Tab-separated table of C-alpha atoms in Angstrom:
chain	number	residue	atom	x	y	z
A	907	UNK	CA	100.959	94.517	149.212
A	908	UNK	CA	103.147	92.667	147.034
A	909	UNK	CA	106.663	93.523	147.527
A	910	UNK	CA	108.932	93.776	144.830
A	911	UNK	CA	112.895	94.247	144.570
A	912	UNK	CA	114.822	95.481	141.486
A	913	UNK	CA	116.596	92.711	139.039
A	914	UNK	CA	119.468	93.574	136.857
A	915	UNK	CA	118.535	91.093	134.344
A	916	UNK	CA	115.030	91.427	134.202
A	917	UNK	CA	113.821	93.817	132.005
A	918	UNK	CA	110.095	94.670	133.261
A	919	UNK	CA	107.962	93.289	136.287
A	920	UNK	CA	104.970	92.957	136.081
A	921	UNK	CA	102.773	93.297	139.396
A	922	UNK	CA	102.299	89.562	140.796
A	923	UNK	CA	98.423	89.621	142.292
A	924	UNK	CA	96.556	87.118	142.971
A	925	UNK	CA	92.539	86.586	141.608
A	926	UNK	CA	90.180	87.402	143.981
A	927	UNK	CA	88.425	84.175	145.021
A	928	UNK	CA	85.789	82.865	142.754
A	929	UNK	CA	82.985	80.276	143.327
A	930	UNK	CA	84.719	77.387	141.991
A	931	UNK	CA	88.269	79.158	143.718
A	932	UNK	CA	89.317	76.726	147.122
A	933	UNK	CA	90.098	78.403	149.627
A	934	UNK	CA	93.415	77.330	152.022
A	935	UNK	CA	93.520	80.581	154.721
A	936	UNK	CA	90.630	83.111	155.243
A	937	UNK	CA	91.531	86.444	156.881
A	938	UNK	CA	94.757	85.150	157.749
A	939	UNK	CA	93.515	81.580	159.211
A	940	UNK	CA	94.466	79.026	158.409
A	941	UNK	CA	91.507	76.597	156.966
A	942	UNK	CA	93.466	74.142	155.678
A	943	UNK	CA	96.786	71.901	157.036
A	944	UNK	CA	99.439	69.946	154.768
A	945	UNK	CA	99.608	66.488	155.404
A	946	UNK	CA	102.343	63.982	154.636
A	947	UNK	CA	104.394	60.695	154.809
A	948	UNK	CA	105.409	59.933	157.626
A	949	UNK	CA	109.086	58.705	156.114
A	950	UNK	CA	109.647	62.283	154.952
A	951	UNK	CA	109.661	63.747	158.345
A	952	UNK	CA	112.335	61.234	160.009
A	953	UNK	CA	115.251	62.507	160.095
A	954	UNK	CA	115.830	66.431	159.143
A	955	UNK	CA	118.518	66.961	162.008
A	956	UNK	CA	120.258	63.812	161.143
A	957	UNK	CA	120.261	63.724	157.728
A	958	UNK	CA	120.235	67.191	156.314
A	959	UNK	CA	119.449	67.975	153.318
A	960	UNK	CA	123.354	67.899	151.126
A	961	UNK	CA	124.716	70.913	149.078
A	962	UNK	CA	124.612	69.140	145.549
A	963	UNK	CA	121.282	67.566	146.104
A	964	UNK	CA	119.024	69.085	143.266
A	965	UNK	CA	121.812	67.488	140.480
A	966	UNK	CA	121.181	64.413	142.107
A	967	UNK	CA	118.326	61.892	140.857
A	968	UNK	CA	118.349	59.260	143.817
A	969	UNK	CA	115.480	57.949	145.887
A	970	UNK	CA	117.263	59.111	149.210
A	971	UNK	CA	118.485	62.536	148.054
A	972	UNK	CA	114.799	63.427	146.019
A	973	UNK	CA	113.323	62.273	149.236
A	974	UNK	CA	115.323	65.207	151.132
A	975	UNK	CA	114.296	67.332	148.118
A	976	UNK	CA	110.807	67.175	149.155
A	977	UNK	CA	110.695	66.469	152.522
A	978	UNK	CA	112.720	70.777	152.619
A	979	UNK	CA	109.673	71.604	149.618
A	980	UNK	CA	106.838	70.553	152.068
A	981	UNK	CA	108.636	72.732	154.980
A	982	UNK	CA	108.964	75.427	152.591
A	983	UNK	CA	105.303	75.510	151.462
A	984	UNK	CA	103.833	75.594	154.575
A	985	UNK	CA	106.475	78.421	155.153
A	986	UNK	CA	105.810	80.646	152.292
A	987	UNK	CA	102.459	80.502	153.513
A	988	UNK	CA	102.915	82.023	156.304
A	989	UNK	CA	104.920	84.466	154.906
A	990	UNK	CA	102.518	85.796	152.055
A	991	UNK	CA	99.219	85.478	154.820
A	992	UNK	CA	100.397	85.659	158.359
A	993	UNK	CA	98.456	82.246	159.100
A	994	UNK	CA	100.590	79.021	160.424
A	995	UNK	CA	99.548	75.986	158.417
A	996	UNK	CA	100.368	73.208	160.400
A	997	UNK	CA	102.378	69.938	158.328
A	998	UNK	CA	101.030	66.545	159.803
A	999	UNK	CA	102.856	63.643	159.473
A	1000	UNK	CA	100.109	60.404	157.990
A	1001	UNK	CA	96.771	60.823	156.794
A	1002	UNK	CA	94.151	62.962	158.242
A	1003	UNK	CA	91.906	61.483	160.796
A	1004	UNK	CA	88.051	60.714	159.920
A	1005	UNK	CA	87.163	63.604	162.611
A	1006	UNK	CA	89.365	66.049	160.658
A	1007	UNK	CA	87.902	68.988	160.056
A	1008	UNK	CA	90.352	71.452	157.983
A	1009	UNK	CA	91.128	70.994	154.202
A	1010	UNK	CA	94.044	68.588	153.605
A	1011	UNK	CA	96.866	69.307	151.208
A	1012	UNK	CA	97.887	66.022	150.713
A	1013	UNK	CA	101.629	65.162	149.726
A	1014	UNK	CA	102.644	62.046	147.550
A	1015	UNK	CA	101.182	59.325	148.475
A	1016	UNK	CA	98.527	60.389	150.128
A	1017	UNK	CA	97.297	62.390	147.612
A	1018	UNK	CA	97.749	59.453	144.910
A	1019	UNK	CA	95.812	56.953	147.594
A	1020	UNK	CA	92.523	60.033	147.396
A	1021	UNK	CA	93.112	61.564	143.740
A	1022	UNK	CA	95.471	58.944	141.571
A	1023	UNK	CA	98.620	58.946	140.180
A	1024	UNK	CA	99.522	61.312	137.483
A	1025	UNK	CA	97.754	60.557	134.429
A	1026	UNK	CA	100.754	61.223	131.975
A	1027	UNK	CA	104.373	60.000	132.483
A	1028	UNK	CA	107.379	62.635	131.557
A	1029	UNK	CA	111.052	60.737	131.202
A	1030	UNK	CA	112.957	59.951	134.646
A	1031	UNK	CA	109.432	59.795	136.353
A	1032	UNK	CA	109.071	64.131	136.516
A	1033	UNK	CA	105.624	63.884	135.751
A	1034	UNK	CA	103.425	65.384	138.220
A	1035	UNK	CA	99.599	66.346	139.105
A	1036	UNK	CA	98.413	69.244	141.002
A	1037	UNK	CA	94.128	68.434	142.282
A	1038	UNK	CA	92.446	71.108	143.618
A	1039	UNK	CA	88.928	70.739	144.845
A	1040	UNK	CA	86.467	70.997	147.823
A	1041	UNK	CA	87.490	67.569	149.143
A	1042	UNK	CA	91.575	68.452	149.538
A	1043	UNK	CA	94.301	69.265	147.426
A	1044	UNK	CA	96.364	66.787	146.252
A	1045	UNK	CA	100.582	67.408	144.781
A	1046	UNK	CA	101.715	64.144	143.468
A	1047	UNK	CA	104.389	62.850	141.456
A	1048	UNK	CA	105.864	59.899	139.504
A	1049	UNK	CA	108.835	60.352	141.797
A	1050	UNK	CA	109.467	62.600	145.127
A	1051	UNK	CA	111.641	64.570	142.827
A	1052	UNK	CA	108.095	65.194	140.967
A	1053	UNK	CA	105.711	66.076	143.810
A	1054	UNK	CA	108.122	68.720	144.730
A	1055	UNK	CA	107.612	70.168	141.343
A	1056	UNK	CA	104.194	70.254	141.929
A	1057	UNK	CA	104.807	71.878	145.810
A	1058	UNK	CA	106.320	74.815	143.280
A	1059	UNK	CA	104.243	74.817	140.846
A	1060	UNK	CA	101.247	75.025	142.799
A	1061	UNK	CA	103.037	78.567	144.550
A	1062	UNK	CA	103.593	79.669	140.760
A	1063	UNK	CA	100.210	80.115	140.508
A	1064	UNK	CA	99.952	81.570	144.025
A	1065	UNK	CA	102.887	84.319	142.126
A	1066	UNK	CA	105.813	83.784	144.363
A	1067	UNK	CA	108.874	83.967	142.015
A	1068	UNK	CA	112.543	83.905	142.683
A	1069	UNK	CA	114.429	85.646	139.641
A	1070	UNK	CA	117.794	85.262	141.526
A	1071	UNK	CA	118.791	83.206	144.751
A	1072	UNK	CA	118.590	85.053	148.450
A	1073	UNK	CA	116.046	86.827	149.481
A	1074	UNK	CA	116.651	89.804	146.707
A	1075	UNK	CA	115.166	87.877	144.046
A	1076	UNK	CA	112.563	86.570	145.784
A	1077	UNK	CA	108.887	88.168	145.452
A	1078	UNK	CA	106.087	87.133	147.399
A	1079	UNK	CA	102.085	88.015	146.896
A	1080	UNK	CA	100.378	89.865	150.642
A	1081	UNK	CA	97.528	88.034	150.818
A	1082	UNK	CA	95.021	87.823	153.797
A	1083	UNK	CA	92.914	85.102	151.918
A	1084	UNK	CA	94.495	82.418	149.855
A	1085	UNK	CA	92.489	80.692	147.409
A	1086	UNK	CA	93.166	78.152	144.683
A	1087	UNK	CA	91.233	77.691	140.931
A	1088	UNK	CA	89.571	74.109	141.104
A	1089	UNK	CA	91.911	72.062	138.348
A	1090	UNK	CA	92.830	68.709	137.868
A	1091	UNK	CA	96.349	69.382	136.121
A	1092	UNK	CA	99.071	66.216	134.703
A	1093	UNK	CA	101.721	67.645	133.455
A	1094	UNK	CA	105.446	67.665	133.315
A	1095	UNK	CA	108.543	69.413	132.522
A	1096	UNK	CA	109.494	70.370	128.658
A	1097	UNK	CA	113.018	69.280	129.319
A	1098	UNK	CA	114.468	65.865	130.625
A	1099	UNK	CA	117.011	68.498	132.629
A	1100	UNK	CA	117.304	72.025	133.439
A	1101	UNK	CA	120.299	73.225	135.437
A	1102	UNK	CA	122.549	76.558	136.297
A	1103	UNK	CA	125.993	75.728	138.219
A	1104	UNK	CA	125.997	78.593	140.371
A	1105	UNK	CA	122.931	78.181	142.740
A	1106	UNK	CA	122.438	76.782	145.779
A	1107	UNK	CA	119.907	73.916	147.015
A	1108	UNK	CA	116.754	76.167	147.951
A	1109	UNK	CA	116.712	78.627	144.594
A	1110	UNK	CA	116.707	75.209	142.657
A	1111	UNK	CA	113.878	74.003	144.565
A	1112	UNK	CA	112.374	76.556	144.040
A	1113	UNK	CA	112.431	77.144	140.191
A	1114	UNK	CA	112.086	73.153	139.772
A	1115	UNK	CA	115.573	72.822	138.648
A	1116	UNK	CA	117.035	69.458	137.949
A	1117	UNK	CA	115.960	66.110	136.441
A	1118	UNK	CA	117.638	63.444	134.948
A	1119	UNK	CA	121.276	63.394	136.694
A	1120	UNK	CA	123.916	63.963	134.169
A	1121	UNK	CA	128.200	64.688	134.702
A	1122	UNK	CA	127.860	67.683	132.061
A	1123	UNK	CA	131.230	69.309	133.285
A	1124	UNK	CA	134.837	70.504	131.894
A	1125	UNK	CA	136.537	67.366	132.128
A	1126	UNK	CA	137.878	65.700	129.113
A	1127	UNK	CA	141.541	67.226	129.415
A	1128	UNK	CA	141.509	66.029	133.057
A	1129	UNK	CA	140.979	62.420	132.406
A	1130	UNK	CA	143.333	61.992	129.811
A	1131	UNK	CA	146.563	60.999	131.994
A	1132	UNK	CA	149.299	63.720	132.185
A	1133	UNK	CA	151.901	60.726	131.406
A	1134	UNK	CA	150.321	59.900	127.914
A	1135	UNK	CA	151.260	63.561	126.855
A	1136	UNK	CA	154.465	62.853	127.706
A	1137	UNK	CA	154.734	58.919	126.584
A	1138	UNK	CA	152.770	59.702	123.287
A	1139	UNK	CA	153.200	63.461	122.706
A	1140	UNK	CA	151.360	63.555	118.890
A	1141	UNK	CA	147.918	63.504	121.270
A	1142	UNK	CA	149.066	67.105	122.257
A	1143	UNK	CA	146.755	69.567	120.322
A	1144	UNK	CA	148.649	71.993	118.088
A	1145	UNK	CA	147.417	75.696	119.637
A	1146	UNK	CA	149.246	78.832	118.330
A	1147	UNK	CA	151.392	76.909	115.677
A	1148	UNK	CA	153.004	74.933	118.807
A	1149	UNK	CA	151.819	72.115	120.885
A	1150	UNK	CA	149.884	72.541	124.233
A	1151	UNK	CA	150.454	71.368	127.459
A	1152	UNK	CA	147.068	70.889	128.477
A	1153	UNK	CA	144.993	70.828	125.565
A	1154	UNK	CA	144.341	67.407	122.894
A	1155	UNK	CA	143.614	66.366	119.835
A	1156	UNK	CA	139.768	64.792	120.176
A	1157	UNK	CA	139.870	63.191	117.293
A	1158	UNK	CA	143.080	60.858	118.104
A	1159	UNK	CA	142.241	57.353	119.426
A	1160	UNK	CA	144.524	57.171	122.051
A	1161	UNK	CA	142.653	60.102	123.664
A	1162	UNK	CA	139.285	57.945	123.204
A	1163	UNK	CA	140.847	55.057	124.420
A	1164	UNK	CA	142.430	57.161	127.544
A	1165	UNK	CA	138.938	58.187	128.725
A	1166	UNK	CA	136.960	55.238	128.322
A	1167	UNK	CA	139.545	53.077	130.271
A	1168	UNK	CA	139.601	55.763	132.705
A	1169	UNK	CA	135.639	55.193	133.032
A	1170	UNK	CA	135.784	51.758	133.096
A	1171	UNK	CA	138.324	52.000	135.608
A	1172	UNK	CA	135.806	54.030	137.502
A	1173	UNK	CA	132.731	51.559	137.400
A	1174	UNK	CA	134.834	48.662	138.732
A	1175	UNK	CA	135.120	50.388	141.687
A	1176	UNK	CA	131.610	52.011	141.822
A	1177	UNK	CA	129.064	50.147	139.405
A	1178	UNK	CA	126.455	52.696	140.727
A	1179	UNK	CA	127.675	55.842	138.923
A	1180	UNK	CA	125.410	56.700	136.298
A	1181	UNK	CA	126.936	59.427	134.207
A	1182	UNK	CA	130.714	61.125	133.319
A	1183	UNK	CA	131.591	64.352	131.808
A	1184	UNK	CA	133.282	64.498	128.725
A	1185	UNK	CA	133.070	68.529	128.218
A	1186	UNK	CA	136.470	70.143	127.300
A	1187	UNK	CA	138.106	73.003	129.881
A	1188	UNK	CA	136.515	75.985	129.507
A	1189	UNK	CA	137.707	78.708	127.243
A	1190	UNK	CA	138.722	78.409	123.662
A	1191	UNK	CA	141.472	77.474	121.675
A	1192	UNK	CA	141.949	74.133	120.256
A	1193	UNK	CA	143.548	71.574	117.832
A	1194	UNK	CA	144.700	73.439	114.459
A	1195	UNK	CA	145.954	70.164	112.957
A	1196	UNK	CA	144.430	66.944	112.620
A	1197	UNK	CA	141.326	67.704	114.161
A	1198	UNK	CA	140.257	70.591	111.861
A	1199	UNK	CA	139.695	67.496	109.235
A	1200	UNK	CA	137.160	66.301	111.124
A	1201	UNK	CA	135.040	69.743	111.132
A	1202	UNK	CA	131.702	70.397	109.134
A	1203	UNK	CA	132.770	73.732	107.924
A	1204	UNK	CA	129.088	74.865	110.061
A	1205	UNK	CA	130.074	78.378	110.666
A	1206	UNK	CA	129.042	79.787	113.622
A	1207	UNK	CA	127.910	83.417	113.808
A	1208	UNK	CA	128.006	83.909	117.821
A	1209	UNK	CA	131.253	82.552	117.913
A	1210	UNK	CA	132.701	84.123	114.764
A	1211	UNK	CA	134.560	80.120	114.222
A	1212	UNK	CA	134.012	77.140	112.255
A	1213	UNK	CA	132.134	74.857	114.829
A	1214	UNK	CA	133.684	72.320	117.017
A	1215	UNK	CA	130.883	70.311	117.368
A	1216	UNK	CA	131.532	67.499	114.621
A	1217	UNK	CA	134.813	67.040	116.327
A	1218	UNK	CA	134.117	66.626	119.895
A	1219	UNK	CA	131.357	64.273	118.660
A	1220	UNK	CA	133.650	61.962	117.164
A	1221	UNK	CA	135.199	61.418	120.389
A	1222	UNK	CA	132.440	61.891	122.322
A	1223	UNK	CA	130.720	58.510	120.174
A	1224	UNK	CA	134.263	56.683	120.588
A	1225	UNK	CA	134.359	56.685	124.093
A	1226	UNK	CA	130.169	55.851	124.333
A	1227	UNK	CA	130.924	53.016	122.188
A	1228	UNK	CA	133.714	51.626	124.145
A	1229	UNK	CA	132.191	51.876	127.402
A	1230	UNK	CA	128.698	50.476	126.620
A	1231	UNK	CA	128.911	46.925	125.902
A	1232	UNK	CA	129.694	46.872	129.720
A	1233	UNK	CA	128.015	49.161	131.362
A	1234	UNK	CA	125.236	49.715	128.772
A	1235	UNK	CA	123.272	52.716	131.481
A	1236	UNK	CA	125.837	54.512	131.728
A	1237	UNK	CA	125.196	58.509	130.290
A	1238	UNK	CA	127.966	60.432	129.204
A	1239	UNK	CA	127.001	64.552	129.600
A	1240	UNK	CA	128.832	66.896	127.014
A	1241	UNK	CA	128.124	70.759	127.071
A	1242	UNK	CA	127.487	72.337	123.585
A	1243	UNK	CA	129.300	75.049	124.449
A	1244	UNK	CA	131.289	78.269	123.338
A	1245	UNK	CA	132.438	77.258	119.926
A	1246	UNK	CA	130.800	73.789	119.705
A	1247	UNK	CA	127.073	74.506	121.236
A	1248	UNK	CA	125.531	74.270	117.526
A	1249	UNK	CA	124.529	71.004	116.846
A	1250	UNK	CA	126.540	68.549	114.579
A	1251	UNK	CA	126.178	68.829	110.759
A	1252	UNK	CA	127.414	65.099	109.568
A	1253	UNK	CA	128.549	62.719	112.482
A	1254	UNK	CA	125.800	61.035	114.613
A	1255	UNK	CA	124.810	61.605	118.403
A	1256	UNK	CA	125.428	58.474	120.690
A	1257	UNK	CA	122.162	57.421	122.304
A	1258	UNK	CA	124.389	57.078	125.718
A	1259	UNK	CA	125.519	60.562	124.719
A	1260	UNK	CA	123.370	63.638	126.170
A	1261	UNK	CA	124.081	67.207	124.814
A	1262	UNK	CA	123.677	70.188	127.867
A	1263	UNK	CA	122.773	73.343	126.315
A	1264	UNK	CA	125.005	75.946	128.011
A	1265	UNK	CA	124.438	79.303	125.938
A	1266	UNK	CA	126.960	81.439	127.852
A	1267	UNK	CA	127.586	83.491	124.416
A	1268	UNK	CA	123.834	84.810	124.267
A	1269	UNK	CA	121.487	86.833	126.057
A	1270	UNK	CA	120.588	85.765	129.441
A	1271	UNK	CA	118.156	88.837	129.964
A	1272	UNK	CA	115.771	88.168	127.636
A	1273	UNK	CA	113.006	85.386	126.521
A	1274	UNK	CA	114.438	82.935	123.856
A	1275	UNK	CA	111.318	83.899	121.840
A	1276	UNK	CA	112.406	87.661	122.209
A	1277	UNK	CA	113.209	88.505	118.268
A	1278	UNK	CA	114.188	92.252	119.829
A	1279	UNK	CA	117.559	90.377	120.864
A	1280	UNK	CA	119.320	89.780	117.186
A	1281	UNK	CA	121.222	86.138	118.211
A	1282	UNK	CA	117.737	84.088	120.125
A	1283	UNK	CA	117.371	83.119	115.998
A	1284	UNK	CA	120.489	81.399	116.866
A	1285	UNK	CA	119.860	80.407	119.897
A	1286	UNK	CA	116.448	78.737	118.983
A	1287	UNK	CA	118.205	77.270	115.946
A	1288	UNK	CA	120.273	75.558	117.925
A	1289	UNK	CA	117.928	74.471	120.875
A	1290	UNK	CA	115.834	73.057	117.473
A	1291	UNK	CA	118.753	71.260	115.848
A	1292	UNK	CA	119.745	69.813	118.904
A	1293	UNK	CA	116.152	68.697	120.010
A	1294	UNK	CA	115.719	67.244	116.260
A	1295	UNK	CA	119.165	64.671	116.983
């Protein structure tokens, strides 16, 4: 029996079953035994005392940390499948031997070497391909970051969902018989990233978070030095008629200048890092002088304000601009966010500049497609506009 636990934010559940097997179904465990075994790469399975898998992981887009990624995917699959059928389904480092008799589940490369690679390629190599058929099942992706999509995807259809992390989000089909639709199925995430700040390594795994790895967070104020507030004080954003310690004005060059030297400062050090935030501290509240003349006059309903956005993109493009002829890879992550998540009406989005959709002022609790919920209008609006840039 499929056992189910109540969600706050989830409206309705509906009862996860799966299909009783079908001709063309394959089936993985009969009457809870296990006719099938999950074989892998053998550099997957090295090192999983040594080199544990690291808290920040699924933000992270790097060989060795999407190799951890999946290498804790391939222990959980053979895991859940325990759980939901009572049968042990035994992971086997290389390829199966010519005398083997059960039905492989073939990981990676092994399942590229008997099925081939995905057919379609999404952008930072998340395409994946899920084969099911009589001779084996193969999970491959462009990446290790990829096949452990497919690891997931492949229990989506089984009906195991995790609405919130630890084990009270988690629901699980009771099945004594697993069995698996025949497909050949390329395909890829809709979204180069997909991200939520407060969960930990396994829930992400698990709902196929991450992607491309992009510095999204509140940093802007941060990197500006506390000295040039004090050296050049007309940087100081004018907040409640008087100016602010902490806050500046994004549309005053010094401020550009700050950050990008900052950066640059950064990448002599490390040439490998990829990505910076330039996201302003959270909250609102911010220049009422000299930045206002660089506003659209886009009014935004959810926030009941004129919106930011124009603004922070002017500095935003300053700082790409300055940084690029250097270190032309570099991706710089901006949230559009409280009163500057609409996107811009008249400047320009830097191609090294990669907007993070964070809409903390709508409805979490229901489907963006949900027209019941009077702001997802809005909120697809804005998903649109920004999609469009």
């Amino acid at each position: 029996m499929t056992r189910f636990v109540p969600l706050q934010y989830v409206g309705l559940l509906v009862l996860l079953t799966a299909p009783a097997a079908f001709a063309a179904d394959v089936v993985v465990i009969e009457n809870g035994k296990a006719r099938s075994a999950i074989f892998v790469p053998e550099r997957l399975l090295d090192d999983a005392t040594a080199n544990p898998e690291p808290p920040p992981v699924w933000r992270i887009l790097r060989p060795e940390e999407n190799r951890r990624r999946l290498r804790e995917s391939v222990k959980d699959l053979a895991a859940i499948l325990q759980r939901i059928s009572g049968a042990k389904v035994e992971i086997v480092p290389g390829k199966p031997k010519p005398d083997e008799r059960r039905l492989p589940i073939l990981i990676g490369e092994l399942a590229i070497d008997r099925f081939g690679a995905p057919q379609k390629g999404y952008p930072y190599r998340q395409g994946f391909r899920i084969v099911v058929s009589d001779q084996g099942i193969g999970l491959a992706g462009e990446s290790d970051l990829a096949t452990s999509y497919a690891i997931y995807t492949l229990l989506d259809q089984l009906g195991c969902r995790w609405y919130i992390p630890s084990s009270m989000g988690e629901v699980l089909p009771s099945l004594q018989t697993v069995a698996l639709p025949a497909q050949d199925l390329s395909t890829g995430p809709y979204t180069i990233y997909r991200g939520l700040w407060y969960c930990d390594n396994e829930f992400a795994r698990r709902n196929r978070l991450g992607g491309m790895e992009l510095s999204a967070g509140h940093a802007l104020e941060f990197t500006v030095p506390k000295e040039l507030r004090k050296t050049n004080p007309e940087i100081r954003a004018i907040v409640g008629g008087k100016p602010d310690e902490h806050r500046v004005k994004w549309s005053h060059p010094l401020v550009a200048k700050a950050i990008a030297d900052a950066c640059l400062a950064q990448l002599e050090k490390d040439p490998q890092i990829s990505t910076f935030a330039l996201s302003p501290d959270d909250g609102v509240g911010w220049d009422e002088s000299d930045d206002t003349k660089f506003d659209a006059g886009d009014f935004d309903e959810a926030a009941q304000a004129v919106s930011k956005t124009d603004r922070l993109m002017v500095l935003a493009n300053r700082v790409a601009e300055a940084v690029k002829p250097k270190y032309p890879q570099v991706q710089f992550g901006i949230l559009a966010y409280a009163d500057f998540i609409r996107p811009p009406v008249r400047e320009k989005v830097h191609p090294n500049v990669v907007p993070e959709i964070a809409p903390i002022t709508f409805s979490r609790a229901h489907p963006m497609s949900d027209d019941g919920e009077p702001n997802n209008k809005s909120l697809r609006y804005l998903v649109e506009g920004w999609g469009k840039l």
